[in-house]
Backbone as ProteinMPNN parsed JSONL, in Angstrom:
{"seq_chain_A": "MIGSELKAPRAGMSDWERRIDDYGRLALRVRTAEMLGLPARVCGMRNCRRKRSCGFAFIATRLPVCSTMLTEEQRKAHDELLDFAGRVYEAAHSGHFGNLYRLLLQNPPEYHRSVIEIVRHALPPRRRLDAIRRIEAQRLVGTI", "coords_chain_A": {"N_chain_A": [[93.909, 145.298, 95.985], [94.073, 143.406, 97.451], [96.571, 142.014, 96.189], [98.81, 143.272, 97.112], [98.343, 144.364, 99.977], [99.773, 141.973, 100.405], [102.078, 142.491, 99.971], [102.903, 143.942, 101.224], [103.533, 143.352, 104.262], [106.53, 142.612, 103.851], [108.237, 144.138, 103.166], [109.061, 145.155, 105.243], [110.712, 143.468, 106.531], [113.386, 141.176, 106.991], [116.455, 139.099, 105.834], [116.626, 136.75, 106.362], [114.427, 136.297, 106.894], [112.743, 136.744, 104.297], [113.886, 134.32, 103.406], [112.348, 131.944, 104.078], [109.836, 130.2, 104.575], [106.361, 130.995, 105.735], [105.298, 128.986, 107.075], [107.609, 128.031, 108.627], [108.233, 130.983, 109.711], [106.324, 131.643, 111.129], [106.343, 130.019, 113.014], [108.938, 130.549, 113.752], [108.794, 133.494, 115.211], [106.237, 132.192, 117.221], [107.22, 130.499, 119.111], [109.668, 131.793, 119.624], [108.419, 134.135, 121.984], [106.904, 132.25, 123.352], [109.008, 132.082, 124.27], [110.187, 133.531, 125.509], [108.15, 133.511, 128.293], [106.1, 135.904, 126.576], [103.236, 134.951, 126.328], [102.232, 134.14, 129.791], [102.264, 136.587, 130.954], [101.851, 139.169, 129.082], [100.028, 138.736, 127.21], [96.406, 139.974, 125.492], [94.902, 137.935, 125.602], [93.22, 135.273, 126.673], [92.946, 132.07, 126.804], [96.091, 131.99, 126.001], [96.741, 132.301, 127.904], [96.414, 131.311, 129.98], [97.048, 129.014, 129.013], [99.87, 129.205, 129.018], [101.342, 130.34, 126.139], [101.564, 130.252, 122.93], [98.298, 130.663, 121.446], [97.417, 132.724, 119.632], [97.367, 134.672, 116.393], [98.659, 137.266, 114.184], [96.638, 136.983, 110.853], [97.879, 138.687, 109.404], [99.66, 140.13, 108.771], [101.316, 137.429, 110.405], [102.575, 138.153, 113.368], [102.585, 137.133, 116.645], [99.701, 137.773, 118.981], [100.012, 138.236, 121.323], [102.942, 139.501, 120.857], [102.566, 142.331, 120.428], [101.809, 144.01, 122.514], [104.178, 144.356, 123.384], [106.302, 146.913, 125.139], [108.558, 149.1, 123.689], [111.579, 148.904, 124.848], [111.538, 145.802, 125.346], [110.09, 144.575, 123.199], [112.555, 145.227, 121.79], [114.779, 143.624, 122.703], [112.782, 141.028, 122.321], [112.935, 140.773, 119.306], [115.921, 142.012, 118.71], [116.681, 138.54, 120.318], [114.728, 136.945, 117.922], [115.847, 137.537, 115.245], [118.616, 136.498, 116.144], [117.48, 133.661, 116.326], [115.854, 133.448, 114.02], [118.691, 132.977, 111.779], [119.282, 130.959, 113.005], [117.334, 128.758, 112.914], [117.542, 129.573, 109.745], [119.687, 127.965, 108.638], [120.138, 125.951, 110.183], [117.706, 124.549, 108.091], [118.404, 124.998, 105.535], [120.477, 123.33, 106.241], [123.303, 124.177, 106.026], [125.898, 123.229, 108.051], [128.27, 124.581, 108.724], [127.814, 126.483, 108.612], [125.523, 126.985, 110.968], [126.86, 126.354, 113.253], [129.547, 129.555, 112.801], [127.723, 130.995, 112.705], [127.056, 131.12, 115.748], [129.416, 130.959, 117.246], [130.274, 133.608, 116.861], [128.247, 135.154, 118.483], [126.95, 135.724, 121.467], [126.822, 133.349, 124.332], [124.857, 133.016, 125.967], [122.67, 133.798, 124.105], [122.535, 130.415, 123.6], [120.971, 128.578, 124.485], [118.829, 129.013, 124.84], [118.326, 129.575, 121.816], [118.287, 128.07, 121.132], [116.852, 125.689, 121.068], [114.403, 128.2, 120.386], [114.654, 127.083, 117.579], [115.009, 124.333, 117.646], [112.085, 123.311, 118.028], [110.395, 125.593, 116.584], [111.249, 123.589, 113.706], [109.85, 122.439, 110.653], [108.519, 118.463, 111.399], [110.676, 115.885, 111.817], [113.029, 117.139, 111.055], [116.214, 116.568, 110.792], [118.42, 117.377, 113.576], [121.366, 117.537, 114.059], [123.333, 118.193, 114.572], [122.945, 120.588, 115.511], [122.649, 119.323, 117.587], [125.12, 118.137, 118.254], [126.293, 120.428, 118.699], [125.448, 121.381, 121.35], [126.673, 118.768, 122.675], [129.802, 119.641, 122.003], [129.681, 121.996, 123.973], [128.635, 121.189, 126.639], [131.084, 119.335, 127.206], [132.9, 121.674, 127.058], [134.018, 122.718, 124.852], [133.534, 125.002, 123.204]], "CA_chain_A": [[94.731, 145.964, 96.339], [95.238, 142.182, 97.965], [98.078, 141.74, 96.35], [99.132, 145.003, 97.775], [98.557, 144.229, 101.706], [100.244, 140.869, 101.627], [103.061, 142.124, 100.426], [102.912, 145.015, 102.455], [104.502, 143.24, 105.564], [107.577, 141.695, 103.02], [109.226, 144.89, 103.094], [110.207, 145.801, 106.379], [110.626, 142.233, 106.921], [114.99, 140.902, 107.06], [116.763, 138.49, 104.173], [116.302, 135.35, 107.203], [112.928, 136.7, 106.85], [111.832, 136.438, 103.182], [114.372, 132.956, 103.068], [112.377, 130.954, 104.803], [108.594, 129.747, 104.178], [105.142, 131.091, 106.185], [104.9, 128.544, 109.138], [108.667, 129.213, 109.382], [108.159, 132.101, 110.355], [104.907, 132.377, 112.19], [106.113, 128.775, 114.719], [110.216, 130.804, 115.136], [107.843, 133.797, 116.329], [104.937, 131.957, 118.393], [108.422, 130.171, 120.159], [110.342, 133.032, 120.707], [107.219, 134.468, 122.138], [106.602, 131.084, 124.469], [110.657, 131.302, 125.893], [110.295, 135.035, 126.639], [106.807, 134.114, 128.274], [104.433, 136.734, 125.852], [101.879, 134.037, 126.104], [101.329, 133.963, 130.35], [103.041, 138.353, 131.305], [101.026, 140.393, 128.508], [99.409, 138.146, 126.028], [95.207, 139.601, 126.396], [94.73, 136.649, 125.518], [92.889, 133.754, 128.339], [93.636, 130.658, 126.694], [96.68, 131.825, 126.507], [97.506, 132.622, 130.198], [96.284, 129.68, 130.548], [98.493, 127.428, 128.439], [101.331, 128.969, 128.342], [101.082, 129.16, 124.779], [101.099, 130.643, 121.572], [97.686, 130.001, 120.923], [96.925, 133.268, 118.088], [98.931, 135.254, 115.591], [97.569, 138.263, 113.221], [96.909, 136.6, 109.618], [98.452, 139.4, 107.25], [101.763, 139.909, 108.958], [101.556, 136.663, 110.639], [102.714, 138.558, 114.837], [101.824, 136.501, 117.293], [98.756, 138.889, 119.709], [100.494, 139.289, 122.505], [104.101, 140.473, 120.212], [102.352, 143.791, 119.867], [101.569, 143.738, 123.55], [105.662, 144.529, 124.257], [106.975, 147.946, 125.16], [109.733, 149.636, 122.516], [112.141, 148.155, 124.755], [111.425, 144.643, 125.132], [109.792, 144.683, 121.94], [113.678, 145.376, 121.197], [114.678, 142.449, 123.11], [112.223, 140.171, 121.276], [113.413, 141.034, 117.914], [117.317, 141.074, 118.77], [116.662, 137.034, 119.507], [114.143, 136.794, 117.558], [116.665, 137.765, 114.942], [119.549, 135.404, 116.376], [117.118, 132.347, 116.328], [115.78, 132.967, 112.743], [118.761, 132.901, 111.529], [120.047, 129.909, 113.193], [116.75, 128.584, 111.642], [117.612, 129.045, 108.283], [121.288, 127.172, 108.584], [119.436, 123.844, 110.662], [116.904, 124.368, 107.689], [119.348, 124.734, 104.815], [121.932, 121.914, 106.178], [124.128, 124.939, 105.539], [126.113, 123.817, 109.299], [129.185, 125.414, 109.03], [126.88, 128.669, 108.851], [125.018, 126.97, 111.497], [128.438, 126.51, 113.79], [130.053, 129.99, 113.04], [126.55, 132.208, 113.992], [127.094, 129.88, 117.59], [130.751, 131.379, 117.855], [129.751, 134.929, 116.671], [127.444, 135.862, 119.237], [126.974, 135.403, 122.41], [127.12, 132.307, 124.89], [123.85, 132.682, 126.684], [121.633, 132.926, 124.122], [122.81, 129.427, 122.891], [120.841, 127.293, 124.786], [117.414, 129.139, 124.546], [117.869, 130.498, 120.812], [118.632, 126.11, 120.312], [115.133, 125.392, 121.436], [113.426, 128.074, 119.797], [114.395, 126.656, 116.474], [114.727, 122.66, 117.689], [110.526, 123.301, 117.784], [110.678, 125.658, 114.494], [111.577, 123.196, 112.588], [109.397, 121.182, 110.583], [108.502, 117.363, 111.808], [111.136, 114.396, 111.143], [113.583, 117.588, 110.78], [117.183, 116.565, 112.047], [119.547, 117.893, 113.853], [121.985, 116.66, 114.325], [124.245, 119.707, 113.832], [122.546, 121.301, 116.928], [122.506, 118.124, 119.648], [127.174, 118.446, 118.254], [126.89, 121.568, 119.36], [125.399, 121.168, 122.896], [127.577, 118.349, 122.752], [130.313, 120.806, 123.215], [129.355, 123.041, 124.538], [128.358, 121.012, 127.728], [132.301, 119.886, 127.04], [134.044, 122.894, 127.003], [135.433, 123.128, 123.485], [132.786, 126.527, 122.482]], "C_chain_A": [[95.345, 144.698, 97.255], [95.753, 142.078, 97.833], [99.01, 142.554, 96.987], [99.507, 145.402, 99.203], [99.416, 143.108, 101.698], [101.405, 141.07, 101.06], [103.447, 143.339, 101.029], [104.356, 144.985, 103.745], [106.078, 142.301, 105.012], [108.206, 142.748, 103.384], [110.01, 145.771, 104.315], [110.339, 144.123, 107.2], [112.671, 141.682, 106.457], [115.137, 139.749, 106.447], [116.328, 137.384, 105.076], [114.82, 135.305, 106.508], [112.042, 136.193, 105.338], [112.149, 135.158, 103.186], [113.623, 132.053, 102.717], [110.449, 131.475, 104.141], [107.585, 130.591, 105.519], [105.194, 130.341, 108.156], [106.12, 128.449, 109.292], [109.19, 130.131, 110.534], [107.922, 132.543, 111.099], [105.547, 130.667, 113.439], [107.622, 129.814, 115.006], [109.134, 132.534, 115.918], [106.794, 133.067, 117.089], [105.994, 131.768, 118.756], [109.635, 131.223, 120.852], [109.413, 133.525, 121.437], [107.178, 133.639, 123.612], [107.95, 130.921, 125.405], [110.358, 132.391, 126.414], [109.468, 134.552, 127.713], [105.375, 135.239, 127.906], [103.671, 136.241, 127.078], [101.072, 135.314, 127.942], [100.939, 136.205, 130.437], [101.752, 138.927, 130.127], [100.367, 140.594, 127.473], [97.465, 138.842, 126.792], [94.334, 138.273, 125.884], [94.05, 135.628, 126.823], [93.234, 133.343, 127.816], [94.921, 130.903, 126.444], [98.42, 131.9, 127.429], [97.596, 131.916, 130.326], [97.237, 128.623, 130.945], [99.704, 128.119, 128.895], [101.999, 129.795, 127.465], [101.088, 130.397, 123.416], [100.084, 130.917, 121.06], [96.705, 131.45, 119.323], [97.153, 134.653, 117.636], [98.114, 136.121, 115.048], [97.583, 137.4, 112.389], [97.75, 137.385, 109.331], [100.168, 139.572, 107.489], [102.587, 138.853, 110.027], [102.531, 136.598, 112.013], [101.769, 137.947, 115.435], [101.18, 138.059, 118.63], [99.661, 139.178, 121.132], [102.5, 139.655, 122.189], [103.471, 141.639, 120.45], [101.613, 144.078, 121.199], [102.973, 144.484, 124.23], [105.621, 146.505, 124.468], [108.623, 148.484, 124.491], [110.705, 148.706, 123.866], [112.427, 146.397, 125.121], [111.218, 144.201, 123.8], [111.883, 144.349, 120.742], [115.003, 144.267, 120.921], [114.303, 141.036, 122.555], [112.293, 141.092, 120.367], [114.393, 140.638, 117.949], [117.253, 139.25, 118.944], [115.651, 136.785, 118.369], [114.825, 136.397, 115.959], [118.218, 136.058, 114.315], [118.505, 134.046, 115.769], [116.522, 132.45, 114.398], [116.875, 132.801, 112.292], [119.931, 131.572, 111.696], [119.212, 128.687, 112.305], [117.327, 128.844, 110.038], [118.666, 127.74, 108.093], [120.981, 126.093, 108.87], [118.562, 123.945, 108.705], [117.121, 123.985, 106.546], [119.945, 123.16, 105.259], [122.67, 122.492, 105.743], [125.53, 124.99, 107.352], [126.956, 124.048, 109.757], [128.836, 126.847, 108.806], [126.327, 128.597, 110.666], [126.056, 127.512, 113.525], [129.157, 128.699, 113.72], [128.605, 131.176, 113.501], [126.505, 132.118, 115.025], [128.507, 130.904, 117.206], [130.938, 132.81, 117.851], [128.797, 136.209, 117.596], [127.246, 134.861, 121.034], [126.614, 134.543, 123.347], [125.745, 131.95, 125.452], [122.845, 132.336, 126.309], [121.778, 131.767, 123.072], [121.55, 128.639, 122.285], [119.154, 128.196, 124.93], [117.013, 129.547, 122.691], [117.644, 128.722, 119.959], [117.435, 125.406, 120.064], [114.044, 125.566, 121.264], [113.968, 127.109, 118.352], [113.925, 125.259, 116.024], [112.875, 122.55, 117.289], [109.418, 124.343, 117.542], [110.041, 124.387, 113.904], [110.394, 122.441, 112.411], [109.194, 120.325, 110.776], [109.281, 116.779, 111.127], [113.107, 116.079, 110.582], [114.854, 116.679, 111.342], [117.791, 117.164, 112.231], [120.856, 117.156, 114.292], [123.778, 117.606, 114.47], [124.304, 120.073, 115.454], [122.596, 120.505, 118.056], [124.346, 118.624, 118.963], [127.145, 118.86, 119.151], [126.387, 121.609, 121.112], [126.378, 120.379, 123.836], [128.652, 118.475, 123.539], [131.101, 121.289, 123.598], [129.241, 122.906, 126.166], [130.362, 120.501, 128.473], [133.311, 120.616, 127.42], [134.658, 123.249, 126.294], [134.43, 124.208, 123.145], [132.777, 127.045, 123.499]], "O_chain_A": [[96.487, 144.669, 97.714], [96.468, 141.853, 98.809], [100.105, 142.102, 97.322], [100.348, 146.191, 99.635], [99.99, 142.92, 102.771], [102.198, 140.156, 101.287], [104.645, 143.493, 101.268], [105.318, 145.686, 104.058], [106.605, 141.46, 105.741], [109.063, 142.401, 104.196], [110.95, 146.564, 104.373], [110.017, 143.885, 108.364], [113.014, 142.059, 105.336], [114.095, 139.101, 106.345], [115.384, 136.824, 104.519], [114.309, 134.445, 105.791], [111.026, 135.499, 105.287], [111.187, 134.408, 103.026], [113.711, 131.38, 101.69], [110.009, 132.485, 103.591], [108.328, 130.824, 106.473], [105.166, 130.676, 109.34], [106.299, 128.837, 110.446], [109.934, 130.141, 111.515], [108.463, 133.4, 111.798], [105.034, 130.465, 114.539], [107.805, 130.073, 116.195], [108.861, 132.531, 117.119], [106.439, 133.885, 117.939], [106.462, 132.881, 118.992], [110.185, 131.363, 121.944], [109.858, 132.834, 122.353], [107.357, 134.161, 124.713], [108.178, 130.291, 126.437], [110.217, 132.481, 127.634], [109.904, 135.176, 128.68], [104.291, 135.412, 128.463], [103.486, 136.7, 128.205], [100.303, 136.275, 127.95], [99.939, 136.862, 130.143], [100.633, 139.042, 130.625], [100.06, 141.618, 126.864], [97.075, 138.552, 127.923], [93.139, 137.992, 125.969], [94.687, 135.429, 127.858], [94.379, 133.776, 127.692], [95.458, 129.812, 126.639], [99.638, 131.773, 127.558], [98.616, 131.385, 130.765], [97.764, 127.971, 131.846], [100.641, 127.37, 129.17], [103.155, 130.106, 127.75], [100.326, 131.363, 123.39], [100.285, 131.522, 120.008], [95.845, 131.198, 118.479], [97.132, 135.632, 118.382], [96.905, 135.995, 115.247], [98.472, 136.589, 112.65], [98.727, 136.811, 108.849], [101.224, 139.346, 106.898], [103.736, 138.987, 110.45], [103.22, 135.593, 112.188], [100.567, 137.966, 115.17], [101.877, 138.994, 119.026], [99.829, 140.235, 121.739], [103.241, 139.985, 123.116], [104.385, 142.281, 120.968], [100.491, 144.504, 120.925], [102.946, 145.061, 125.317], [104.822, 147.188, 123.827], [109.683, 148.112, 124.994], [110.4, 147.517, 123.775], [113.566, 145.929, 125.11], [112.063, 143.501, 123.243], [112.226, 143.734, 119.732], [115.748, 144.022, 119.972], [115.096, 140.117, 122.352], [111.768, 142.193, 120.536], [114.632, 139.487, 117.583], [117.649, 138.564, 118.002], [116.276, 136.007, 117.648], [114.546, 135.328, 115.418], [118.551, 135.337, 113.374], [118.871, 133.493, 114.732], [116.82, 131.539, 113.625], [116.561, 131.706, 111.827], [120.906, 131.255, 111.015], [119.708, 127.934, 111.467], [117.41, 127.852, 109.313], [118.387, 126.714, 107.472], [121.308, 125.134, 108.171], [119.13, 123.113, 107.998], [116.535, 123.002, 106.092], [119.807, 122.112, 104.628], [123.23, 121.882, 104.832], [125.985, 126.038, 107.811], [127.055, 123.961, 110.981], [129.43, 127.925, 108.831], [126.493, 129.501, 111.485], [125.948, 128.378, 114.393], [129.171, 129.166, 114.859], [128.606, 131.966, 114.444], [125.893, 133.007, 115.616], [128.046, 131.922, 116.69], [131.667, 133.318, 118.703], [128.68, 137.43, 117.501], [127.421, 133.699, 121.4], [125.456, 134.922, 123.523], [125.4, 130.768, 125.465], [121.956, 132.042, 127.108], [121.341, 131.892, 121.928], [121.13, 128.269, 121.189], [118.291, 127.375, 125.238], [115.873, 129.754, 122.275], [117.163, 128.338, 118.893], [117.11, 124.716, 119.098], [113.208, 124.974, 121.947], [113.225, 126.129, 118.301], [113.214, 124.855, 115.103], [112.46, 121.812, 116.395], [108.237, 124.329, 117.892], [108.857, 124.137, 113.674], [109.818, 121.866, 113.334], [110.101, 120.068, 109.985], [109.103, 116.803, 109.91], [114.042, 115.733, 109.859], [114.599, 116.022, 112.351], [118.142, 117.88, 111.293], [120.922, 116.104, 114.928], [124.977, 117.331, 114.416], [125.197, 119.946, 116.292], [122.59, 120.875, 119.23], [124.7, 119.708, 119.427], [127.559, 118.436, 120.23], [127.215, 121.917, 121.968], [126.819, 120.677, 124.946], [128.898, 118.087, 124.681], [132.327, 121.316, 123.706], [129.518, 123.814, 126.949], [130.88, 120.911, 129.512], [134.359, 120.291, 127.979], [135.666, 123.932, 126.475], [134.86, 124.352, 122.001], [132.34, 128.191, 123.604]]}, "name": "protein", "num_of_chains": 1, "seq": "MIGSELKAPRAGMSDWERRIDDYGRLALRVRTAEMLGLPARVCGMRNCRRKRSCGFAFIATRLPVCSTMLTEEQRKAHDELLDFAGRVYEAAHSGHFGNLYRLLLQNPPEYHRSVIEIVRHALPPRRRLDAIRRIEAQRLVGTI"}
């Protein structure tokens, strides 16, 4: 029973979610919710609203509590940003910086700053983000 319950959430996961660890998935979901301001706006947990950061997540699904309180339209926007952030996280975590550049060039530039911030705060401690820093510098100069 317990084994099947743990495998059930994996069935609906995207490719990047299957390839990264639990820490990465939870950190990405929490940081994405915080980037969208969900803890302060829709979360039912008082501590999350006060701190404006996610403090509670469901253990089985690794979803922040506030992300379950979204409307269908809000859920779609949240999932789109989370998917983009997850693919960038996977490329940055694995060290495939060519994939990282391709991902950022394929997607709209209005997402870049928020996704870079989500990924930077979701990566494990002491993880170097030289490629992301180079991308930001190129964007400031105007070459991207």
